[in-house]
């Protein structure tokens, strides 16, 4: 018996369908959600969210934080930002890592430090996700250090 999953951001609905399992980056660790899971409301940290649906390849998305609610047989993910692995531009994500590292080196206030660390974590999640999901025989993109 599958459960309903909806992943949304302020800009769009990323996913809505019946699924068999969700693994999400909870604030205190990975959360595995199966049908008929106990009610739950939790914060998500930046990381990889995996969706499993019978008969299909697993779907992997990078989330940059947000909330997840499990109620009844429905899982709702309200993500700050979310990209499927096939939507991520690896080169742009690598450039974002470089910019965040430069901001860390030249930081001023504590707020700037926090923003730079958040940007760095989000970019690292995106790069790691796209690299893990690249077909094994595919060459890295031009200009990549992979």
Tab-separated table of N, CA and C in Angstrom:
chain	number	residue	atom	x	y	z
A	1	UNK	N	0.847	-1.193	0.000
A	1	UNK	CA	0.000	0.000	0.000
A	1	UNK	C	0.886	1.247	0.000
A	2	UNK	N	0.940	1.974	-1.097
A	2	UNK	CA	1.788	3.167	-1.157
A	2	UNK	C	1.213	4.326	-0.338
A	3	UNK	N	2.051	5.362	-0.182
A	3	UNK	CA	1.625	6.582	0.506
A	3	UNK	C	1.739	7.748	-0.468
A	4	UNK	N	1.060	8.827	-0.179
A	4	UNK	CA	1.111	10.021	-1.025
A	4	UNK	C	2.270	10.896	-0.576
A	5	UNK	N	3.055	11.374	-1.546
A	5	UNK	CA	4.168	12.280	-1.272
A	5	UNK	C	3.993	13.530	-2.121
A	6	UNK	N	4.168	14.671	-1.459
A	6	UNK	CA	4.163	15.942	-2.167
A	6	UNK	C	5.390	16.723	-1.717
A	7	UNK	N	6.190	17.183	-2.677
A	7	UNK	CA	7.355	18.013	-2.399
A	7	UNK	C	7.110	19.354	-3.078
A	8	UNK	N	7.088	20.424	-2.276
A	8	UNK	CA	6.838	21.738	-2.842
A	8	UNK	C	7.824	22.757	-2.292
A	9	UNK	N	8.069	23.790	-3.097
A	9	UNK	CA	8.850	24.959	-2.684
A	9	UNK	C	7.939	26.170	-2.861
A	10	UNK	N	8.428	27.329	-2.517
A	10	UNK	CA	7.637	28.550	-2.714
A	10	UNK	C	7.363	28.798	-4.195
A	11	UNK	N	8.243	28.290	-5.086
A	11	UNK	CA	8.117	28.550	-6.516
A	11	UNK	C	7.316	27.504	-7.289
A	12	UNK	N	7.345	26.237	-6.825
A	12	UNK	CA	6.732	25.198	-7.659
A	12	UNK	C	6.467	23.924	-6.881
A	13	UNK	N	5.662	23.073	-7.498
A	13	UNK	CA	5.467	21.719	-6.986
A	13	UNK	C	6.513	20.857	-7.688
A	14	UNK	N	7.419	20.271	-6.915
A	14	UNK	CA	8.517	19.485	-7.472
A	14	UNK	C	8.051	18.063	-7.772
A	15	UNK	N	7.179	17.513	-6.907
A	15	UNK	CA	6.776	16.121	-7.054
A	15	UNK	C	5.454	15.902	-6.341
A	16	UNK	N	4.591	15.083	-6.924
A	16	UNK	CA	3.350	14.682	-6.274
A	16	UNK	C	2.922	13.346	-6.866
A	17	UNK	N	2.951	12.294	-6.037
A	17	UNK	CA	2.594	10.959	-6.523
A	17	UNK	C	2.548	9.998	-5.343
A	18	UNK	N	2.125	8.774	-5.625
A	18	UNK	CA	2.171	7.718	-4.627
A	18	UNK	C	3.554	7.080	-4.665
A	19	UNK	N	4.123	6.806	-3.491
A	19	UNK	CA	5.469	6.235	-3.391
A	19	UNK	C	5.480	5.147	-2.321
A	20	UNK	N	6.560	4.369	-2.319
A	20	UNK	CA	6.705	3.284	-1.354
A	20	UNK	C	7.596	3.639	-0.170
A	21	UNK	N	8.522	4.602	-0.360
A	21	UNK	CA	9.437	4.961	0.714
A	21	UNK	C	10.044	6.329	0.438
A	22	UNK	N	10.333	7.054	1.532
A	22	UNK	CA	11.028	8.337	1.454
A	22	UNK	C	12.141	8.305	2.491
A	23	UNK	N	13.343	8.713	2.102
A	23	UNK	CA	14.441	8.882	3.047
A	23	UNK	C	14.827	10.358	2.973
A	24	UNK	N	14.735	11.035	4.132
A	24	UNK	CA	14.925	12.475	4.165
A	24	UNK	C	16.029	12.861	5.144
A	25	UNK	N	16.705	13.992	4.879
A	25	UNK	CA	17.770	14.465	5.763
A	25	UNK	C	17.200	15.234	6.962
A	26	UNK	N	16.796	14.498	7.976
A	26	UNK	CA	16.260	15.133	9.178
A	26	UNK	C	17.336	15.893	9.926
A	27	UNK	N	16.921	16.780	10.803
A	27	UNK	CA	17.868	17.609	11.531
A	27	UNK	C	18.766	16.772	12.439
A	28	UNK	N	18.258	15.647	12.931
A	28	UNK	CA	19.045	14.786	13.817
A	28	UNK	C	19.521	13.513	13.137
A	29	UNK	N	19.392	13.436	11.814
A	29	UNK	CA	19.846	12.257	11.074
A	29	UNK	C	18.853	11.873	9.991
A	30	UNK	N	19.184	10.829	9.243
A	30	UNK	CA	18.335	10.363	8.154
A	30	UNK	C	17.035	9.797	8.710
A	31	UNK	N	15.923	10.101	8.031
A	31	UNK	CA	14.607	9.597	8.410
A	31	UNK	C	14.075	8.718	7.297
A	32	UNK	N	13.726	7.486	7.624
A	32	UNK	CA	13.098	6.588	6.667
A	32	UNK	C	11.603	6.551	6.926
A	33	UNK	N	10.812	6.868	5.916
A	33	UNK	CA	9.359	6.925	6.050
A	33	UNK	C	8.748	5.864	5.138
A	34	UNK	N	7.960	4.987	5.729
A	34	UNK	CA	7.233	3.954	4.998
A	34	UNK	C	5.736	4.208	5.156
A	35	UNK	N	4.896	3.556	4.340
A	35	UNK	CA	3.445	3.736	4.503
A	35	UNK	C	3.007	3.442	5.945
A	36	UNK	N	2.005	4.195	6.381
A	36	UNK	CA	1.422	4.078	7.722
A	36	UNK	C	2.402	4.458	8.824
A	37	UNK	N	3.344	5.341	8.519
A	37	UNK	CA	4.300	5.830	9.515
A	37	UNK	C	3.546	6.627	10.584
A	38	UNK	N	4.074	6.646	11.777
A	38	UNK	CA	3.485	7.441	12.855
A	38	UNK	C	3.509	8.924	12.481
A	39	UNK	N	2.557	9.708	12.966
A	39	UNK	CA	2.570	11.152	12.681
A	39	UNK	C	3.894	11.781	13.111
A	40	UNK	N	4.352	12.727	12.299
A	40	UNK	CA	5.665	13.330	12.528
A	40	UNK	C	5.699	14.710	11.890
A	41	UNK	N	6.352	15.641	12.574
A	41	UNK	CA	6.644	16.960	11.999
A	41	UNK	C	8.078	17.250	12.379
A	42	UNK	N	8.934	17.519	11.373
A	42	UNK	CA	10.347	17.737	11.658
A	42	UNK	C	10.951	18.733	10.698
A	43	UNK	N	12.028	19.351	11.140
A	43	UNK	CA	12.814	20.221	10.263
A	43	UNK	C	13.730	19.348	9.410
A	44	UNK	N	14.016	19.807	8.210
A	44	UNK	CA	14.978	19.141	7.337
A	44	UNK	C	16.217	20.007	7.252
A	45	UNK	N	17.363	19.352	7.185
A	45	UNK	CA	18.604	20.089	6.966
A	45	UNK	C	18.997	19.916	5.506
A	46	UNK	N	19.926	20.712	5.016
A	46	UNK	CA	20.371	20.527	3.632
A	46	UNK	C	20.904	19.110	3.436
A	47	UNK	N	20.463	18.474	2.358
A	47	UNK	CA	20.915	17.113	2.084
A	47	UNK	C	20.141	16.499	0.941
A	48	UNK	N	20.300	15.199	0.817
A	48	UNK	CA	19.678	14.440	-0.269
A	48	UNK	C	18.422	13.751	0.227
A	49	UNK	N	17.335	13.913	-0.507
A	49	UNK	CA	16.088	13.232	-0.210
A	49	UNK	C	15.892	12.183	-1.293
A	50	UNK	N	15.612	10.942	-0.891
A	50	UNK	CA	15.451	9.850	-1.846
A	50	UNK	C	14.005	9.368	-1.812
A	51	UNK	N	13.444	9.129	-3.002
A	51	UNK	CA	12.074	8.655	-3.144
A	51	UNK	C	12.106	7.328	-3.893
A	52	UNK	N	11.461	6.309	-3.319
A	52	UNK	CA	11.399	4.995	-3.975
A	52	UNK	C	9.953	4.696	-4.341
A	53	UNK	N	9.768	4.322	-5.610
A	53	UNK	CA	8.456	3.948	-6.129
A	53	UNK	C	8.612	2.627	-6.868
A	54	UNK	N	7.770	1.689	-6.559
A	54	UNK	CA	7.850	0.348	-7.135
A	54	UNK	C	7.903	0.394	-8.658
A	55	UNK	N	8.853	-0.349	-9.218
A	55	UNK	CA	8.966	-0.459	-10.658
A	55	UNK	C	9.684	0.696	-11.335
A	56	UNK	N	10.178	1.662	-10.580
A	56	UNK	CA	10.868	2.812	-11.169
A	56	UNK	C	12.214	3.004	-10.484
A	57	UNK	N	13.118	3.722	-11.168
A	57	UNK	CA	14.388	4.079	-10.539
A	57	UNK	C	14.111	5.039	-9.386
A	58	UNK	N	14.948	4.949	-8.363
A	58	UNK	CA	14.822	5.880	-7.245
A	58	UNK	C	15.033	7.300	-7.753
A	59	UNK	N	14.279	8.244	-7.173
A	59	UNK	CA	14.450	9.652	-7.506
A	59	UNK	C	15.226	10.301	-6.363
A	60	UNK	N	16.199	11.117	-6.712
A	60	UNK	CA	17.030	11.795	-5.720
A	60	UNK	C	16.915	13.296	-5.937
A	61	UNK	N	16.689	14.021	-4.846
A	61	UNK	CA	16.601	15.473	-4.923
A	61	UNK	C	17.472	16.093	-3.843
A	62	UNK	N	18.022	17.239	-4.159
A	62	UNK	CA	18.787	18.018	-3.181
A	62	UNK	C	17.829	19.021	-2.560
A	63	UNK	N	17.734	19.004	-1.233
A	63	UNK	CA	16.926	19.992	-0.525
A	63	UNK	C	17.863	20.854	0.304
A	64	UNK	N	17.498	22.133	0.429
A	64	UNK	CA	18.365	23.024	1.199
A	64	UNK	C	17.765	23.349	2.555
A	65	UNK	N	16.911	22.474	3.025
A	65	UNK	CA	16.261	22.674	4.313
A	65	UNK	C	14.769	22.800	4.117
A	66	UNK	N	14.056	22.892	5.233
A	66	UNK	CA	12.609	23.010	5.168
A	66	UNK	C	11.964	22.183	6.264
A	67	UNK	N	10.759	21.689	5.978
A	67	UNK	CA	9.996	20.900	6.949
A	67	UNK	C	9.382	19.692	6.262
A	68	UNK	N	9.153	18.643	7.057
A	68	UNK	CA	8.448	17.467	6.568
A	68	UNK	C	7.374	17.106	7.576
A	69	UNK	N	6.185	16.835	7.038
A	69	UNK	CA	5.075	16.404	7.880
A	69	UNK	C	4.598	15.049	7.379
A	70	UNK	N	4.408	14.118	8.307
A	70	UNK	CA	3.833	12.818	8.001
A	70	UNK	C	2.533	12.739	8.793
A	71	UNK	N	1.429	12.580	8.097
A	71	UNK	CA	0.126	12.535	8.749
A	71	UNK	C	-0.763	11.596	7.958
A	72	UNK	N	-1.314	10.613	8.637
A	72	UNK	CA	-2.093	9.609	7.923
A	72	UNK	C	-1.153	8.855	7.000
A	73	UNK	N	-1.526	8.726	5.766
A	73	UNK	CA	-0.677	8.049	4.782
A	73	UNK	C	-0.179	9.067	3.762
A	74	UNK	N	0.137	10.274	4.277
A	74	UNK	CA	0.559	11.382	3.417
A	74	UNK	C	1.831	12.012	3.980
A	75	UNK	N	2.801	12.258	3.090
A	75	UNK	CA	4.052	12.919	3.457
A	75	UNK	C	4.110	14.226	2.666
A	76	UNK	N	4.279	15.329	3.390
A	76	UNK	CA	4.398	16.638	2.756
A	76	UNK	C	5.769	17.213	3.085
A	77	UNK	N	6.504	17.570	2.045
A	77	UNK	CA	7.811	18.201	2.220
A	77	UNK	C	7.692	19.634	1.719
A	78	UNK	N	7.947	20.573	2.622
A	78	UNK	CA	7.960	21.991	2.283
A	78	UNK	C	9.417	22.418	2.307
A	79	UNK	N	10.033	22.453	1.139
A	79	UNK	CA	11.473	22.690	1.041
A	79	UNK	C	11.773	24.152	0.764
A	80	UNK	N	12.841	24.655	1.393
A	80	UNK	CA	13.305	26.014	1.098
A	80	UNK	C	13.673	26.108	-0.382
A	81	UNK	N	14.414	25.129	-0.856
A	81	UNK	CA	14.764	24.999	-2.277
A	81	UNK	C	14.964	23.516	-2.538
A	82	UNK	N	14.712	23.103	-3.761
A	82	UNK	CA	14.770	21.670	-4.084
A	82	UNK	C	15.057	21.513	-5.567
A	83	UNK	N	15.994	20.602	-5.887
A	83	UNK	CA	16.317	20.306	-7.288
A	83	UNK	C	16.490	18.807	-7.449
A	84	UNK	N	15.894	18.269	-8.503
A	84	UNK	CA	16.143	16.863	-8.835
A	84	UNK	C	17.568	16.747	-9.369
A	85	UNK	N	18.153	15.553	-9.226
A	85	UNK	CA	19.546	15.368	-9.647
A	85	UNK	C	19.748	15.707	-11.120
A	86	UNK	N	18.728	15.440	-11.965
A	86	UNK	CA	18.879	15.730	-13.398
A	86	UNK	C	18.710	17.217	-13.719
A	87	UNK	N	18.352	18.040	-12.729
A	87	UNK	CA	18.209	19.482	-12.937
A	87	UNK	C	19.454	20.260	-12.512
A	88	UNK	N	20.373	19.604	-11.834
A	88	UNK	CA	21.525	20.293	-11.256
A	88	UNK	C	22.618	20.479	-12.302
A	89	UNK	N	23.095	21.694	-12.425
A	89	UNK	CA	24.224	22.025	-13.289
A	89	UNK	C	25.479	21.908	-12.423
A	90	UNK	N	26.261	20.862	-12.644
A	90	UNK	CA	27.425	20.591	-11.803
A	90	UNK	C	28.428	21.744	-11.809
A	91	UNK	N	28.658	22.316	-12.974
A	91	UNK	CA	29.634	23.408	-13.065
A	91	UNK	C	29.189	24.620	-12.236
A	92	UNK	N	27.897	24.969	-12.323
A	92	UNK	CA	27.383	26.091	-11.528
A	92	UNK	C	27.461	25.781	-10.033
A	93	UNK	N	27.187	24.540	-9.657
A	93	UNK	CA	27.268	24.166	-8.244
A	93	UNK	C	28.707	24.253	-7.743
A	94	UNK	N	29.682	23.848	-8.573
A	94	UNK	CA	31.093	23.965	-8.189
A	94	UNK	C	31.499	25.428	-8.036
A	95	UNK	N	30.998	26.282	-8.926
A	95	UNK	CA	31.287	27.716	-8.809
A	95	UNK	C	30.683	28.279	-7.520
A	96	UNK	N	29.518	27.784	-7.131
A	96	UNK	CA	28.889	28.236	-5.887
A	96	UNK	C	29.730	27.830	-4.679
A	97	UNK	N	30.345	26.651	-4.742
A	97	UNK	CA	31.244	26.221	-3.658
A	97	UNK	C	32.424	27.188	-3.570
A	98	UNK	N	33.018	27.527	-4.706
A	98	UNK	CA	34.159	28.446	-4.707
A	98	UNK	C	33.779	29.813	-4.145
A	99	UNK	N	32.609	30.322	-4.557
A	99	UNK	CA	32.161	31.630	-4.048
A	99	UNK	C	31.940	31.568	-2.533
A	100	UNK	N	31.329	30.493	-2.053
A	100	UNK	CA	31.080	30.360	-0.610
A	100	UNK	C	32.392	30.257	0.161
A	101	UNK	N	33.367	29.535	-0.386
A	101	UNK	CA	34.671	29.427	0.279
A	101	UNK	C	35.369	30.784	0.327
A	102	UNK	N	35.235	31.582	-0.736
A	102	UNK	CA	35.815	32.933	-0.739
A	102	UNK	C	35.128	33.810	0.305
A	103	UNK	N	33.804	33.695	0.410
A	103	UNK	CA	33.072	34.466	1.415
A	103	UNK	C	33.484	34.067	2.824
A	104	UNK	N	33.761	32.771	3.029
A	104	UNK	CA	34.223	32.323	4.350
A	104	UNK	C	35.583	32.932	4.680
A	105	UNK	N	36.454	32.972	3.684
A	105	UNK	CA	37.798	33.512	3.906
A	105	UNK	C	37.768	35.014	4.191
A	106	UNK	N	36.791	35.711	3.615
A	106	UNK	CA	36.718	37.168	3.760
A	106	UNK	C	35.540	37.611	4.617
A	107	UNK	N	35.085	36.745	5.487
A	107	UNK	CA	33.868	37.044	6.247
A	107	UNK	C	34.071	38.236	7.183
A	108	UNK	N	32.972	38.872	7.498
A	108	UNK	CA	33.008	39.994	8.432
A	108	UNK	C	32.231	39.641	9.686
A	109	UNK	N	30.928	39.721	9.615
A	109	UNK	CA	30.077	39.499	10.780
A	109	UNK	C	29.731	38.022	10.951
A	110	UNK	N	29.143	37.700	12.085
A	110	UNK	CA	28.670	36.339	12.340
A	110	UNK	C	27.563	35.960	11.349
A	111	UNK	N	26.722	36.933	10.989
A	111	UNK	CA	25.656	36.678	10.031
A	111	UNK	C	26.235	36.296	8.667
A	112	UNK	N	27.285	36.996	8.245
A	112	UNK	CA	27.936	36.651	6.975
A	112	UNK	C	28.541	35.257	7.037
A	113	UNK	N	29.119	34.896	8.179
A	113	UNK	CA	29.685	33.560	8.358
A	113	UNK	C	28.593	32.503	8.227
A	114	UNK	N	27.466	32.734	8.887
A	114	UNK	CA	26.366	31.773	8.832
A	114	UNK	C	25.830	31.619	7.415
A	115	UNK	N	25.667	32.728	6.714
A	115	UNK	CA	25.184	32.672	5.329
A	115	UNK	C	26.173	31.953	4.419
A	116	UNK	N	27.459	32.214	4.600
A	116	UNK	CA	28.475	31.556	3.776
A	116	UNK	C	28.494	30.055	4.034
A	117	UNK	N	28.379	29.657	5.299
A	117	UNK	CA	28.364	28.225	5.624
A	117	UNK	C	27.132	27.541	5.035
A	118	UNK	N	25.983	28.214	5.092
A	118	UNK	CA	24.755	27.662	4.513
A	118	UNK	C	24.904	27.507	3.007
A	119	UNK	N	25.458	28.527	2.350
A	119	UNK	CA	25.670	28.461	0.895
A	119	UNK	C	26.631	27.337	0.528
A	120	UNK	N	27.684	27.188	1.313
A	120	UNK	CA	28.665	26.141	1.051
A	120	UNK	C	28.025	24.759	1.189
A	121	UNK	N	27.263	24.534	2.247
A	121	UNK	CA	26.619	23.230	2.465
A	121	UNK	C	25.652	22.910	1.325
A	122	UNK	N	24.851	23.885	0.919
A	122	UNK	CA	23.884	23.657	-0.163
A	122	UNK	C	24.603	23.294	-1.461
A	123	UNK	N	25.653	24.019	-1.790
A	123	UNK	CA	26.389	23.740	-3.028
A	123	UNK	C	27.067	22.378	-2.966
A	124	UNK	N	27.610	22.010	-1.808
A	124	UNK	CA	28.248	20.697	-1.664
A	124	UNK	C	27.243	19.572	-1.840
A	125	UNK	N	26.050	19.724	-1.289
A	125	UNK	CA	24.993	18.716	-1.445
A	125	UNK	C	24.674	18.545	-2.922
A	126	UNK	N	24.534	19.648	-3.642
A	126	UNK	CA	24.188	19.592	-5.063
A	126	UNK	C	25.280	18.893	-5.872
A	127	UNK	N	26.549	19.265	-5.644
A	127	UNK	CA	27.652	18.647	-6.387
A	127	UNK	C	27.740	17.157	-6.063
A	128	UNK	N	27.663	16.805	-4.792
A	128	UNK	CA	27.754	15.385	-4.411
A	128	UNK	C	26.627	14.570	-5.023
A	129	UNK	N	25.422	15.111	-5.022
A	129	UNK	CA	24.286	14.393	-5.586
A	129	UNK	C	24.470	14.156	-7.083
A	130	UNK	N	24.816	15.187	-7.829
A	130	UNK	CA	24.936	15.026	-9.275
A	130	UNK	C	26.102	14.089	-9.625
A	131	UNK	N	27.170	14.115	-8.855
A	131	UNK	CA	28.300	13.214	-9.126
A	131	UNK	C	27.933	11.760	-8.838
A	132	UNK	N	27.193	11.522	-7.777
A	132	UNK	CA	26.801	10.140	-7.461
A	132	UNK	C	25.795	9.591	-8.454
A	133	UNK	N	24.989	10.449	-9.044
A	133	UNK	CA	23.934	9.997	-9.953
A	133	UNK	C	24.371	9.977	-11.401
A	134	UNK	N	25.576	10.473	-11.719
A	134	UNK	CA	26.089	10.455	-13.086
A	134	UNK	C	26.328	8.999	-13.487
A	135	UNK	N	25.950	8.607	-14.704
A	135	UNK	CA	26.250	7.243	-15.151
A	135	UNK	C	27.742	6.959	-15.018
A	136	UNK	N	28.086	5.767	-14.600
A	136	UNK	CA	29.477	5.415	-14.298
A	136	UNK	C	30.428	5.634	-15.468
A	137	UNK	N	29.969	5.424	-16.707
A	137	UNK	CA	30.851	5.563	-17.859
A	137	UNK	C	30.838	6.962	-18.473
A	138	UNK	N	30.044	7.875	-17.891
A	138	UNK	CA	29.968	9.227	-18.428
A	138	UNK	C	31.176	10.043	-17.948
A	139	UNK	N	31.795	10.789	-18.846
A	139	UNK	CA	32.922	11.628	-18.438
A	139	UNK	C	32.413	12.833	-17.640
A	140	UNK	N	33.245	13.380	-16.748
A	140	UNK	CA	32.821	14.586	-16.037
A	140	UNK	C	32.707	15.749	-17.020
A	141	UNK	N	31.900	16.750	-16.679
A	141	UNK	CA	31.759	17.895	-17.592
A	141	UNK	C	33.083	18.615	-17.795
A	142	UNK	N	33.202	19.306	-18.920
A	142	UNK	CA	34.411	20.069	-19.202
A	142	UNK	C	34.646	21.086	-18.103
A	143	UNK	N	35.898	21.257	-17.724
A	143	UNK	CA	36.239	22.214	-16.679
A	143	UNK	C	36.021	21.672	-15.280
A	144	UNK	N	35.585	20.426	-15.166
A	144	UNK	CA	35.305	19.832	-13.854
A	144	UNK	C	36.586	19.291	-13.257
A	145	UNK	N	36.635	19.311	-11.923
A	145	UNK	CA	37.800	18.742	-11.206
A	145	UNK	C	37.487	17.337	-10.720
A	146	UNK	N	36.389	16.747	-11.184
A	146	UNK	CA	35.992	15.405	-10.716
A	146	UNK	C	36.874	14.331	-11.271
